[in-house]
CSV table of C-alpha atoms in Angstrom, one decimal:
chain,number,residue,atom,x,y,z
N,29,MET,CA,99.5,114.2,81.0
N,30,ARG,CA,97.2,116.7,79.2
N,31,GLY,CA,99.4,116.4,76.1
N,32,ASP,CA,99.2,112.6,76.2
N,33,SER,CA,95.4,112.8,76.5
N,34,LYS,CA,95.2,114.9,73.3
N,35,LEU,CA,97.6,112.5,71.5
N,36,LEU,CA,95.6,109.5,72.6
N,37,CYS,CA,92.4,111.0,71.2
N,38,HIS,CA,94.1,111.1,67.8
N,39,THR,CA,95.6,107.6,67.8
N,40,SER,CA,94.4,104.7,65.6
N,41,GLN,CA,94.8,101.0,66.0
N,42,LYS,CA,98.2,101.0,64.2
N,43,ASP,CA,99.6,103.1,67.1
N,44,PHE,CA,99.1,100.1,69.4
N,45,GLN,CA,101.0,96.8,69.6
N,46,ILE,CA,100.3,93.6,71.5
N,47,HIS,CA,103.3,91.9,73.2
N,48,TYR,CA,103.0,88.4,74.6
N,49,GLN,CA,104.7,86.9,77.6
N,50,PRO,CA,104.6,83.1,78.1
N,51,VAL,CA,103.3,81.4,81.2
N,52,VAL,CA,105.3,78.2,81.5
N,53,SER,CA,104.5,74.8,83.2
N,54,LEU,CA,107.1,74.3,86.0
N,55,GLU,CA,106.6,70.6,85.6
N,56,THR,CA,107.1,70.1,81.9
N,57,GLY,CA,108.6,73.4,80.6
N,58,ARG,CA,105.8,73.7,78.0
N,59,ILE,CA,104.0,77.0,77.4
N,60,ASP,CA,100.6,77.0,78.9
N,61,SER,CA,99.4,80.4,77.8
N,62,LEU,CA,100.5,83.8,76.4
N,63,GLU,CA,99.5,86.9,78.3
N,64,ALA,CA,98.5,89.7,75.9
N,65,LEU,CA,100.0,93.1,76.9
N,66,VAL,CA,99.2,96.2,75.0
N,67,ARG,CA,101.8,98.9,74.2
N,68,TRP,CA,101.2,102.4,72.9
N,69,GLN,CA,103.7,103.6,70.2
N,70,HIS,CA,104.1,107.1,71.5
N,71,PRO,CA,105.5,109.5,68.9
N,72,GLU,CA,108.1,110.9,71.4
N,73,ARG,CA,108.5,108.4,74.2
N,74,GLY,CA,108.5,105.2,72.2
N,75,LEU,CA,106.6,102.1,73.5
N,76,VAL,CA,104.5,103.1,76.6
N,77,PHE,CA,103.3,100.5,79.1
N,78,PRO,CA,99.5,100.2,79.8
N,79,SER,CA,100.0,101.4,83.4
N,80,GLU,CA,100.9,104.8,81.9
N,81,PHE,CA,98.1,105.3,79.5
N,82,LEU,CA,95.0,103.1,80.2
N,83,SER,CA,93.8,105.4,83.0
N,84,ILE,CA,94.1,108.3,80.5
N,85,ALA,CA,92.2,106.1,77.9
N,86,GLU,CA,89.3,105.8,80.5
N,87,ASP,CA,89.2,109.5,81.0
N,88,VAL,CA,88.9,110.2,77.2
N,89,SER,CA,86.4,107.3,76.7
N,90,MET,CA,88.8,105.2,74.6
N,91,PHE,CA,89.2,102.3,77.1
N,92,VAL,CA,86.4,100.2,75.6
N,93,SER,CA,87.6,100.5,72.0
N,94,ILE,CA,91.2,99.6,73.0
N,95,GLN,CA,90.0,96.7,75.1
N,96,ARG,CA,87.8,95.5,72.2
N,97,TRP,CA,90.8,95.7,69.8
N,98,ILE,CA,93.1,93.8,72.1
N,99,LEU,CA,90.6,91.0,72.6
N,100,TYR,CA,89.9,90.5,68.9
N,101,LYS,CA,93.5,90.8,67.8
N,102,ALA,CA,94.8,88.5,70.5
N,103,CYS,CA,92.2,85.8,69.9
N,104,CYS,CA,92.7,85.9,66.1
N,105,GLN,CA,96.4,85.7,66.5
N,106,MET,CA,96.2,82.8,69.0
N,107,HIS,CA,93.9,80.8,66.7
N,108,GLN,CA,96.4,81.3,63.9
N,109,TRP,CA,99.3,80.0,66.0
N,110,GLN,CA,97.2,77.0,67.0
N,111,LYS,CA,96.7,76.1,63.4
N,112,LYS,CA,100.4,76.8,62.5
N,113,PHE,CA,101.7,74.7,65.4
N,114,PRO,CA,99.1,71.8,65.8
N,115,THR,CA,101.3,70.0,68.4
N,116,GLU,CA,100.9,73.1,70.6
N,117,HIS,CA,97.2,73.6,70.0
N,118,SER,CA,96.4,73.7,73.8
N,119,ILE,CA,98.2,77.1,74.3
N,120,ALA,CA,95.8,79.7,75.5
N,121,VAL,CA,95.8,83.5,75.4
N,122,SER,CA,95.1,85.7,78.5
N,123,MET,CA,94.2,89.3,78.8
N,124,ASN,CA,93.7,91.6,81.8
N,125,LEU,CA,90.4,93.1,83.0
N,126,SER,CA,90.1,96.1,85.2
N,127,SER,CA,87.5,97.8,87.5
N,128,ALA,CA,86.2,99.6,84.4
N,129,ASP,CA,85.1,96.3,83.0
N,130,LEU,CA,82.8,95.7,86.0
N,131,ALA,CA,80.5,98.4,84.9
N,132,GLN,CA,80.1,96.9,81.4
N,133,SER,CA,80.2,93.1,82.2
N,134,SER,CA,77.1,92.3,80.1
N,135,PHE,CA,78.5,94.2,77.1
N,136,LEU,CA,81.9,92.5,77.6
N,137,LEU,CA,80.3,89.1,77.7
N,138,LYS,CA,78.6,89.8,74.4
N,139,GLN,CA,81.8,91.1,72.9
N,140,ILE,CA,83.7,88.0,74.0
N,141,HIS,CA,81.0,85.7,72.5
N,142,TRP,CA,81.2,87.6,69.2
N,143,THR,CA,85.0,87.6,69.2
N,144,LEU,CA,85.4,83.9,69.9
N,145,GLN,CA,82.9,83.1,67.0
N,146,GLU,CA,84.7,85.5,64.6
N,147,SER,CA,88.2,84.4,65.5
N,148,GLY,CA,87.5,80.6,65.7
N,149,LEU,CA,89.2,80.4,69.0
N,150,ALA,CA,87.5,77.9,71.4
N,151,ASP,CA,86.2,79.4,74.7
N,152,ARG,CA,88.6,77.3,76.9
N,153,TYR,CA,91.6,78.9,75.2
N,154,LEU,CA,90.8,82.4,76.4
N,155,LYS,CA,91.8,83.3,79.9
N,156,LEU,CA,90.6,86.5,81.7
N,157,GLU,CA,92.6,88.0,84.5
N,158,ILE,CA,91.1,90.2,87.2
N,159,PRO,CA,93.2,91.8,90.0
N,160,MET,CA,92.5,90.6,93.6
N,161,SER,CA,92.3,94.3,94.6
N,162,VAL,CA,89.4,94.8,92.3
N,163,ILE,CA,87.6,91.8,93.7
N,164,LEU,CA,88.1,93.1,97.3
N,165,ASP,CA,87.0,96.6,96.3
N,166,LYS,CA,83.9,95.6,94.3
N,167,THR,CA,83.1,92.1,95.5
N,168,GLU,CA,79.5,91.8,94.4
N,169,GLU,CA,80.1,93.1,90.9
N,170,ALA,CA,83.2,91.0,90.5
N,171,LEU,CA,81.5,87.8,91.6
N,172,PHE,CA,78.6,88.5,89.2
N,173,MET,CA,81.0,89.0,86.3
N,174,LEU,CA,83.2,86.0,87.1
N,175,SER,CA,80.1,83.7,87.3
N,176,GLN,CA,79.0,84.9,83.8
N,177,PHE,CA,82.3,84.1,82.3
N,178,LYS,CA,82.6,80.8,84.1
N,179,ALA,CA,79.3,79.7,82.5
N,180,ARG,CA,80.9,80.1,79.1
N,181,ASP,CA,83.9,77.9,79.9
N,182,VAL,CA,86.3,80.9,79.7
N,183,GLN,CA,89.2,80.4,82.0
N,184,LEU,CA,89.3,82.8,85.0
N,185,ILE,CA,92.4,84.0,86.8
N,186,VAL,CA,92.8,86.1,89.9
N,187,ASP,CA,95.9,88.4,89.3
N,188,ASP,CA,98.2,89.7,92.0
N,189,PHE,CA,96.9,87.5,94.8
N,190,ASP,CA,98.4,89.3,97.8
N,191,MET,CA,98.1,86.4,100.3
N,192,SER,CA,96.4,88.5,102.9
N,193,GLN,CA,93.9,86.8,105.3
N,194,THR,CA,91.1,88.7,103.6
N,195,ALA,CA,92.1,87.3,100.2
N,196,PHE,CA,92.3,83.7,101.7
N,197,ASN,CA,88.8,84.1,103.1
N,198,TYR,CA,87.4,84.9,99.7
N,199,LEU,CA,89.3,82.2,97.8
N,200,PRO,CA,86.8,79.3,98.4
N,201,HIS,CA,84.0,81.5,97.0
N,202,LEU,CA,85.7,82.6,93.8
N,203,PRO,CA,84.7,80.7,90.6
N,204,ILE,CA,88.3,80.7,89.3
N,205,HIS,CA,90.7,78.3,87.7
N,206,MET,CA,94.0,79.9,88.5
N,207,LEU,CA,95.6,82.6,90.6
N,208,LYS,CA,98.8,84.6,90.2
N,209,ILE,CA,101.0,85.4,93.1
N,210,ASN,CA,102.3,89.0,93.1
N,211,ARG,CA,105.8,89.5,91.7
N,212,SER,CA,106.9,91.5,94.7
N,213,LEU,CA,106.3,88.5,96.9
N,214,ILE,CA,108.1,86.1,94.6
N,215,ASN,CA,111.1,88.4,94.6
N,216,GLN,CA,111.4,88.2,98.4
N,217,MET,CA,110.8,84.5,98.8
N,218,GLU,CA,114.5,83.5,98.8
N,219,ASP,CA,115.4,85.8,101.7
N,220,ASN,CA,112.2,86.1,103.7
N,221,LYS,CA,111.1,82.9,105.5
N,222,GLU,CA,107.7,84.3,106.4
N,223,ILE,CA,106.9,85.1,102.7
N,224,PHE,CA,108.2,81.7,101.7
N,225,ASN,CA,105.9,80.0,104.1
N,226,ALA,CA,103.0,82.2,102.9
N,227,ILE,CA,103.6,81.2,99.3
N,228,GLN,CA,103.7,77.5,100.4
N,229,ARG,CA,100.4,78.0,102.2
N,230,THR,CA,98.9,79.7,99.2
N,231,ILE,CA,99.8,76.8,96.9
N,232,THR,CA,98.6,74.2,99.3
N,233,LYS,CA,95.2,75.9,99.9
N,234,SER,CA,94.7,76.6,96.2
N,235,HIS,CA,95.4,73.0,95.2
N,236,ALA,CA,92.9,71.8,97.8
N,237,LEU,CA,90.3,74.0,96.1
N,238,GLY,CA,91.3,72.8,92.6
N,239,ILE,CA,93.0,76.1,91.7
N,240,SER,CA,96.3,76.2,89.8
N,241,VAL,CA,99.0,78.7,90.9
N,242,VAL,CA,101.2,80.9,88.7
N,243,ALA,CA,104.3,82.7,90.2
N,244,LYS,CA,104.8,86.1,88.5
N,245,GLY,CA,108.0,88.0,88.1
N,246,ILE,CA,110.5,85.1,88.2
N,247,GLU,CA,113.9,86.4,87.4
N,248,ARG,CA,116.3,83.7,88.7
N,249,ALA,CA,116.7,80.0,88.2
N,250,ALA,CA,117.0,79.6,92.0
N,251,GLN,CA,113.4,80.9,92.3
N,252,VAL,CA,112.3,78.3,89.7
N,253,ASP,CA,113.9,75.5,91.8
N,254,GLN,CA,112.2,76.7,95.0
N,255,LEU,CA,108.8,77.0,93.3
N,256,ARG,CA,109.1,73.6,91.8
N,257,ALA,CA,109.8,72.2,95.2
N,258,LEU,CA,106.7,73.8,96.5
N,259,LYS,CA,104.7,72.2,93.6
N,260,CYS,CA,103.8,75.6,92.1
N,261,ASP,CA,102.1,74.9,88.7
N,262,TYR,CA,103.3,77.7,86.4
N,263,GLY,CA,105.8,80.4,86.2
N,264,GLN,CA,106.0,83.7,84.4
N,265,GLY,CA,108.9,86.2,84.2
N,266,TYR,CA,112.1,87.4,82.6
N,267,VAL,CA,113.9,84.1,83.4
N,268,PHE,CA,111.7,82.6,80.7
N,269,SER,CA,111.1,85.6,78.4
N,270,LYS,CA,110.3,89.2,78.4
N,271,PRO,CA,107.1,90.2,76.6
N,272,VAL,CA,107.8,89.9,72.8
N,273,ASN,CA,106.0,91.1,69.7
N,274,HIS,CA,103.9,88.6,67.6
N,275,GLU,CA,106.8,88.0,65.2
N,276,ARG,CA,108.9,86.5,68.0
N,277,VAL,CA,106.3,84.3,69.5
N,278,PRO,CA,106.8,81.4,67.1
N,279,ILE,CA,110.4,81.3,68.2
N,280,LEU,CA,109.4,80.9,71.8
N,281,ILE,CA,107.0,78.1,70.8
N,282,VAL,CA,109.4,76.1,68.7
N,283,HIS,CA,112.7,76.9,70.4
N,284,PRO,CA,112.1,78.2,73.9
N,285,PRO,CA,115.2,79.5,75.8
N,286,TRP,CA,114.6,77.1,78.7
N,287,GLU,CA,114.6,73.3,79.0
N,288,ILE,CA,114.1,70.5,81.4
N,289,ALA,CA,117.0,68.1,81.9
N,290,SER,CA,117.2,65.4,84.6
N,291,GLY,CA,114.0,66.6,86.2
N,292,ASP,CA,115.3,70.2,86.7
N,293,LEU,CA,114.2,73.3,84.8
N,294,HIS,CA,117.2,75.1,83.4
N,295,CYS,CA,116.5,78.7,82.4
N,296,SER,CA,118.6,81.2,80.5
N,297,LEU,CA,117.8,84.9,80.1
N,298,PRO,CA,117.1,85.6,76.5
N,299,SER,CA,119.1,88.3,74.8
């Protein structure tokens, strides 16, 4: 850990990569958005996931600069794809926020304003994801930040919605457009009737509030069929695509490895 801290202090932007994972409409099969996921090109361990280094980045005061780079790079890239594929111009890009962002919400809002102006990306094509656990832990700060972003027409997403009663109680008060159901719950829905019913309840309550629902971590076509039957709006997971680098995104846009035929969504795991 200490060695990684020292390495991280001496990294540059070229040592980071952004991979993108599509969020797919379960009704049409079209890509709704691409989630931007940062990777660190570690000199010994290869590509390292953010869960393994972002907390270190916070400790060595690099989090803000990494976050700023992800935001700018992803927005610029998304605007380029919109121009290259005009028939798919409504695809948005999403990025994750953390508890560290709550302490600098005003700065982050200014950064987003500058980035959207510089990149040319319209506000509505940027989506910001904040974990439900952060909202429950720091409710007042989270609601303040969400309200600021809502006023800009930036799309807001609650990530890893855990379907607890506490989370349900907060749902009507959150100025959000979308929520994502935790992947661990999606993975259990086929064999656990209680979880299946809870997912159904989440979708019904969310739709009543005008909130769209994304199911994360979908790995099997059978899960897609179940979620479509429950009127879940969007899906994300390996059954559609793993996170890919920017060079492979145009292939997903033009030739996605899934299709709708006879009203059913048929998915195949990409190689």
